[in-house]
Amino acid sequence: MKFGKRLKQQTEESLPEWRDKYLSYKRLKKLVKLISSSANGSRHCGGAEAEFVYLLNAEIDKFNAFFIEQEEDFVIRHKELPHRIKKVMEKWGPNGSDASEAEFTEQMGRIRKDMVNFHGEMVLLMNYSNINYTGLAKILKKYDKRSGGVMRLPFIQKVLQQPFFTTDLISKLVKECQTTIESVFPPSVAFPDREVAVPGDGIFRNTVAALLTMQEMRRGSSTYSHFSLPPLNMPDIDVIHSLQLLTPIQIP
């Protein structure tokens, strides 16, 4: 699949409020087409090059601002989860102040639904980082080929230091969230609204699609280079398996 189509697909499968945060690949590609590899480039070509570089830097700023905002929100939400579980246990659990099996089951079911969706959002953010990095590497390759320049390597080295590319914290939160889901909400325990544990916006489907996309992007080349994505630092197949057990939705 060509990258432009892949990016469009990933954008459509993301959360609606995220869709304008992705790489402006088509606009960058149009600018690249205006750039000539001739040593005697026209003034128009020079303007296209300047606009291309300006837009690249603006895109980096956009990615960083969005990623940092989401990351901070995820950290806060992650810290709230054990407090929510503890509160429900202390009030409606077997030894709670207002012990009620029905209320306990309902409240824990709501928390489980929120956690599955939260897990999905974090995976989507990791995929957001991956797909935008890949887009930058590909458009810079086109630029160097068209212009005869060597912008790709130094620019990618700069990108590798950017907040949006550094997903270690999100990966850690994903693993911790998965562990909590598996320990607190084992598949053998029934909760209400099991078949609608994920809302109709398709976060679960999109999470699985994002994980498979990240796998595929890392298998795209048999050789490692400066532009290769790092290994996927999360047990993606285990994630899919555990979430399928928690949320039995058929994936086409």
Coordinates of C-alpha atoms in Angstrom, one line a residue:
M1 CA 0.0 0.0 0.0
K2 CA 1.4 3.4 -0.9
F3 CA 2.0 5.6 2.1
G4 CA -0.4 8.3 1.1
K5 CA -3.3 5.8 1.1
R6 CA -2.0 4.3 4.4
L7 CA -1.9 7.7 6.0
K8 CA -5.5 8.5 4.8
Q9 CA -6.7 5.1 6.2
Q10 CA -5.0 5.7 9.5
T11 CA -6.4 9.2 9.8
E12 CA -9.9 7.9 9.1
E13 CA -9.5 5.2 11.7
S14 CA -8.3 7.6 14.4
L15 CA -10.4 9.6 16.8
P16 CA -12.3 12.4 15.0
E17 CA -10.7 15.1 17.1
W18 CA -7.2 13.8 16.1
R19 CA -7.7 13.9 12.3
D20 CA -6.2 17.3 11.7
K21 CA -3.1 16.5 13.8
Y22 CA -1.5 14.2 11.2
L23 CA 1.2 15.0 8.7
S24 CA 0.1 17.3 5.8
Y25 CA 1.6 14.7 3.4
K26 CA -0.3 15.8 0.3
R27 CA 0.7 19.4 0.7
L28 CA 4.3 18.5 1.2
K29 CA 4.2 16.2 -1.8
K30 CA 2.9 19.0 -4.0
L31 CA 5.7 21.2 -2.9
V32 CA 8.3 18.5 -3.7
K33 CA 6.9 18.3 -7.2
L34 CA 7.6 22.0 -7.7
I35 CA 11.2 21.5 -6.8
S36 CA 13.7 20.9 -9.6
S37 CA 17.0 19.1 -9.3
S38 CA 18.5 21.5 -11.8
A39 CA 21.4 23.6 -10.5
N40 CA 19.8 26.6 -12.1
G41 CA 16.5 26.4 -10.2
S42 CA 14.0 29.1 -10.8
R43 CA 12.9 31.6 -8.2
H44 CA 9.6 29.7 -8.0
C45 CA 11.6 26.5 -7.2
G46 CA 13.5 28.4 -4.5
G47 CA 10.2 29.6 -3.0
A48 CA 8.9 26.0 -3.0
E49 CA 12.0 24.8 -1.2
A50 CA 11.6 27.5 1.5
E51 CA 7.9 26.7 2.0
F52 CA 8.7 23.0 2.2
V53 CA 11.3 23.5 5.0
Y54 CA 9.0 25.9 6.8
L55 CA 6.1 23.5 6.6
L56 CA 8.2 20.6 7.8
N57 CA 9.2 22.5 10.9
A58 CA 5.6 23.7 11.5
E59 CA 4.5 20.0 11.3
I60 CA 7.1 19.0 13.9
D61 CA 5.7 21.7 16.3
K62 CA 2.2 20.5 15.6
F63 CA 3.1 16.9 16.4
N64 CA 4.9 17.8 19.6
A65 CA 2.2 20.1 21.0
F66 CA -0.5 17.4 20.4
F67 CA 1.6 14.5 21.6
I68 CA 2.6 16.3 24.8
E69 CA -1.0 17.3 25.6
Q70 CA -2.2 13.8 25.1
E71 CA 0.6 12.3 27.1
E72 CA 0.0 14.6 30.1
D73 CA -3.7 13.7 30.0
F74 CA -2.9 10.0 29.9
V75 CA -0.6 10.2 32.9
I76 CA -3.3 11.9 34.9
R77 CA -6.0 9.4 33.8
H78 CA -3.6 6.5 34.6
K79 CA -3.0 7.7 38.1
E80 CA -6.8 8.0 38.7
L81 CA -7.6 4.4 37.8
P82 CA -6.4 2.7 41.0
H83 CA -8.2 5.3 43.1
R84 CA -11.5 4.6 41.2
I85 CA -11.1 0.9 41.8
K86 CA -10.2 1.3 45.5
K87 CA -13.2 3.6 46.0
V88 CA -15.6 1.1 44.5
M89 CA -14.1 -1.8 46.5
E90 CA -14.3 0.2 49.8
K91 CA -17.9 1.2 49.2
W92 CA -19.7 -1.6 47.3
G93 CA -17.2 -4.5 47.6
P94 CA -17.8 -7.6 49.7
N95 CA -16.3 -5.8 52.7
G96 CA -17.4 -2.3 51.8
S97 CA -19.3 0.2 53.8
D98 CA -22.4 -0.2 51.6
A99 CA -21.7 -3.7 50.3
S100 CA -23.8 -4.4 47.2
E101 CA -23.0 -7.1 44.6
A102 CA -25.2 -5.5 42.0
E103 CA -23.8 -2.0 42.5
F104 CA -20.2 -3.3 42.7
T105 CA -20.6 -5.2 39.4
E106 CA -22.1 -2.3 37.6
Q107 CA -19.5 0.2 38.8
M108 CA -16.6 -2.2 38.0
G109 CA -18.1 -2.8 34.6
R110 CA -18.0 1.0 33.9
I111 CA -14.4 1.1 35.0
R112 CA -13.4 -1.8 32.8
K113 CA -15.1 -0.2 29.8
D114 CA -13.2 3.1 30.5
M115 CA -9.9 1.2 30.9
V116 CA -10.3 -0.7 27.6
N117 CA -11.0 2.5 25.8
F118 CA -8.1 4.3 27.6
H119 CA -5.8 1.5 26.6
G120 CA -6.9 1.9 23.0
E121 CA -6.3 5.6 23.0
M122 CA -2.8 5.1 24.2
V123 CA -2.1 2.6 21.4
L124 CA -3.5 5.0 18.9
L125 CA -1.1 7.7 20.2
M126 CA 1.8 5.3 19.7
N127 CA 0.6 4.7 16.1
Y128 CA 0.2 8.5 15.6
S129 CA 3.9 8.8 16.5
N130 CA 4.9 6.0 14.2
I131 CA 2.9 7.0 11.1
N132 CA 4.0 10.6 11.3
Y133 CA 7.6 9.7 11.6
T134 CA 7.4 7.4 8.7
G135 CA 5.7 10.1 6.6
L136 CA 8.5 12.5 7.4
A137 CA 11.1 10.0 6.4
K138 CA 9.3 9.2 3.1
I139 CA 8.7 12.8 2.1
L140 CA 12.3 13.8 2.9
K141 CA 13.5 10.9 0.7
K142 CA 11.4 12.3 -2.2
Y143 CA 12.8 15.8 -1.5
D144 CA 16.4 14.6 -1.6
K145 CA 15.8 12.6 -4.8
R146 CA 14.0 15.6 -6.5
S147 CA 16.4 18.3 -5.4
G148 CA 19.7 16.4 -5.3
G149 CA 20.0 17.6 -1.7
V150 CA 20.9 15.7 1.5
M151 CA 18.3 17.0 4.0
R152 CA 16.9 13.6 5.0
L153 CA 19.6 12.4 7.4
P154 CA 20.2 15.6 9.4
F155 CA 16.4 16.3 9.7
I156 CA 15.6 12.7 10.8
Q157 CA 18.4 12.9 13.4
K158 CA 16.6 16.0 14.7
V159 CA 13.2 14.3 14.6
L160 CA 14.6 11.4 16.8
Q161 CA 15.1 13.9 19.6
Q162 CA 11.5 15.3 19.4
P163 CA 8.9 14.6 22.1
F164 CA 6.4 13.1 19.7
F165 CA 8.9 10.4 18.7
T166 CA 9.7 9.4 22.3
T167 CA 7.0 6.9 23.2
D168 CA 8.7 5.1 26.1
L169 CA 6.4 6.5 28.7
I170 CA 3.2 5.7 26.7
S171 CA 4.5 2.2 26.1
K172 CA 5.0 1.8 29.8
L173 CA 1.5 3.0 30.6
V174 CA 0.0 0.7 28.0
K175 CA 1.7 -2.3 29.6
E176 CA 0.6 -1.2 33.1
C177 CA -2.9 -0.7 31.9
Q178 CA -3.0 -4.1 30.3
T179 CA -1.7 -5.7 33.5
T180 CA -4.4 -4.0 35.5
I181 CA -7.1 -5.1 33.1
E182 CA -6.0 -8.7 33.2
S183 CA -5.6 -8.9 37.0
V184 CA -8.7 -6.9 38.0
F185 CA -11.1 -7.9 35.2
P186 CA -10.2 -11.6 34.3
P187 CA -12.3 -12.9 31.4
S188 CA -13.8 -15.6 33.7
V189 CA -15.6 -12.8 35.6
A190 CA -18.8 -11.6 34.1
F191 CA -19.7 -7.9 34.0
P192 CA -22.8 -6.1 32.6
D193 CA -22.9 -4.8 29.0
R194 CA -20.1 -7.2 28.0
E195 CA -20.9 -7.0 24.3
V196 CA -20.8 -3.1 24.3
A197 CA -17.7 -2.7 26.4
V198 CA -16.3 -0.4 23.7
P199 CA -18.5 2.5 22.3
G200 CA -19.6 2.6 18.8
D201 CA -16.8 4.9 17.8
G202 CA -14.7 1.8 17.1
I203 CA -11.8 2.4 19.5
F204 CA -11.3 -1.3 19.9
R205 CA -11.2 -2.0 16.2
N206 CA -8.9 0.9 15.6
T207 CA -6.6 -0.3 18.4
V208 CA -6.2 -3.6 16.7
A209 CA -5.7 -2.0 13.3
A210 CA -3.1 0.3 14.8
L211 CA -1.2 -2.5 16.4
L212 CA -1.2 -4.5 13.1
T213 CA 0.0 -1.4 11.2
M214 CA 2.9 -0.8 13.6
Q215 CA 3.9 -4.5 13.2
E216 CA 3.7 -4.2 9.4
M217 CA 5.7 -0.9 9.3
R218 CA 8.5 -2.5 11.2
R219 CA 8.5 -5.5 8.8
G220 CA 8.7 -3.3 5.8
S221 CA 12.4 -3.6 5.4
S222 CA 14.8 -6.4 6.1
T223 CA 17.7 -4.1 6.7
Y224 CA 18.2 -1.6 9.5
S225 CA 19.1 2.0 8.7
H226 CA 19.1 5.5 10.3
F227 CA 15.5 5.8 9.2
S228 CA 14.2 2.5 10.6
L229 CA 11.6 2.6 13.3
P230 CA 12.8 1.0 16.6
P231 CA 11.5 -2.4 17.7
L232 CA 7.9 -2.3 19.0
N233 CA 8.4 -2.2 22.8
M234 CA 5.2 -3.8 23.8
P235 CA 3.6 -7.3 23.6
D236 CA 1.2 -6.4 20.8
I237 CA -0.1 -9.9 20.1
D238 CA -0.8 -10.5 23.8
V239 CA -2.6 -7.1 23.9
I240 CA -4.8 -8.1 21.0
H241 CA -5.5 -11.5 22.6
S242 CA -6.4 -10.1 26.1
L243 CA -8.6 -7.4 24.7
Q244 CA -10.4 -9.8 22.5
L245 CA -11.2 -11.8 25.6
L246 CA -12.4 -8.8 27.4
T247 CA -14.4 -7.4 24.5
P248 CA -15.6 -10.1 22.2
I249 CA -16.2 -8.1 19.0
Q250 CA -15.7 -9.7 15.6
I251 CA -12.9 -8.1 13.6
P252 CA -13.4 -8.5 9.9

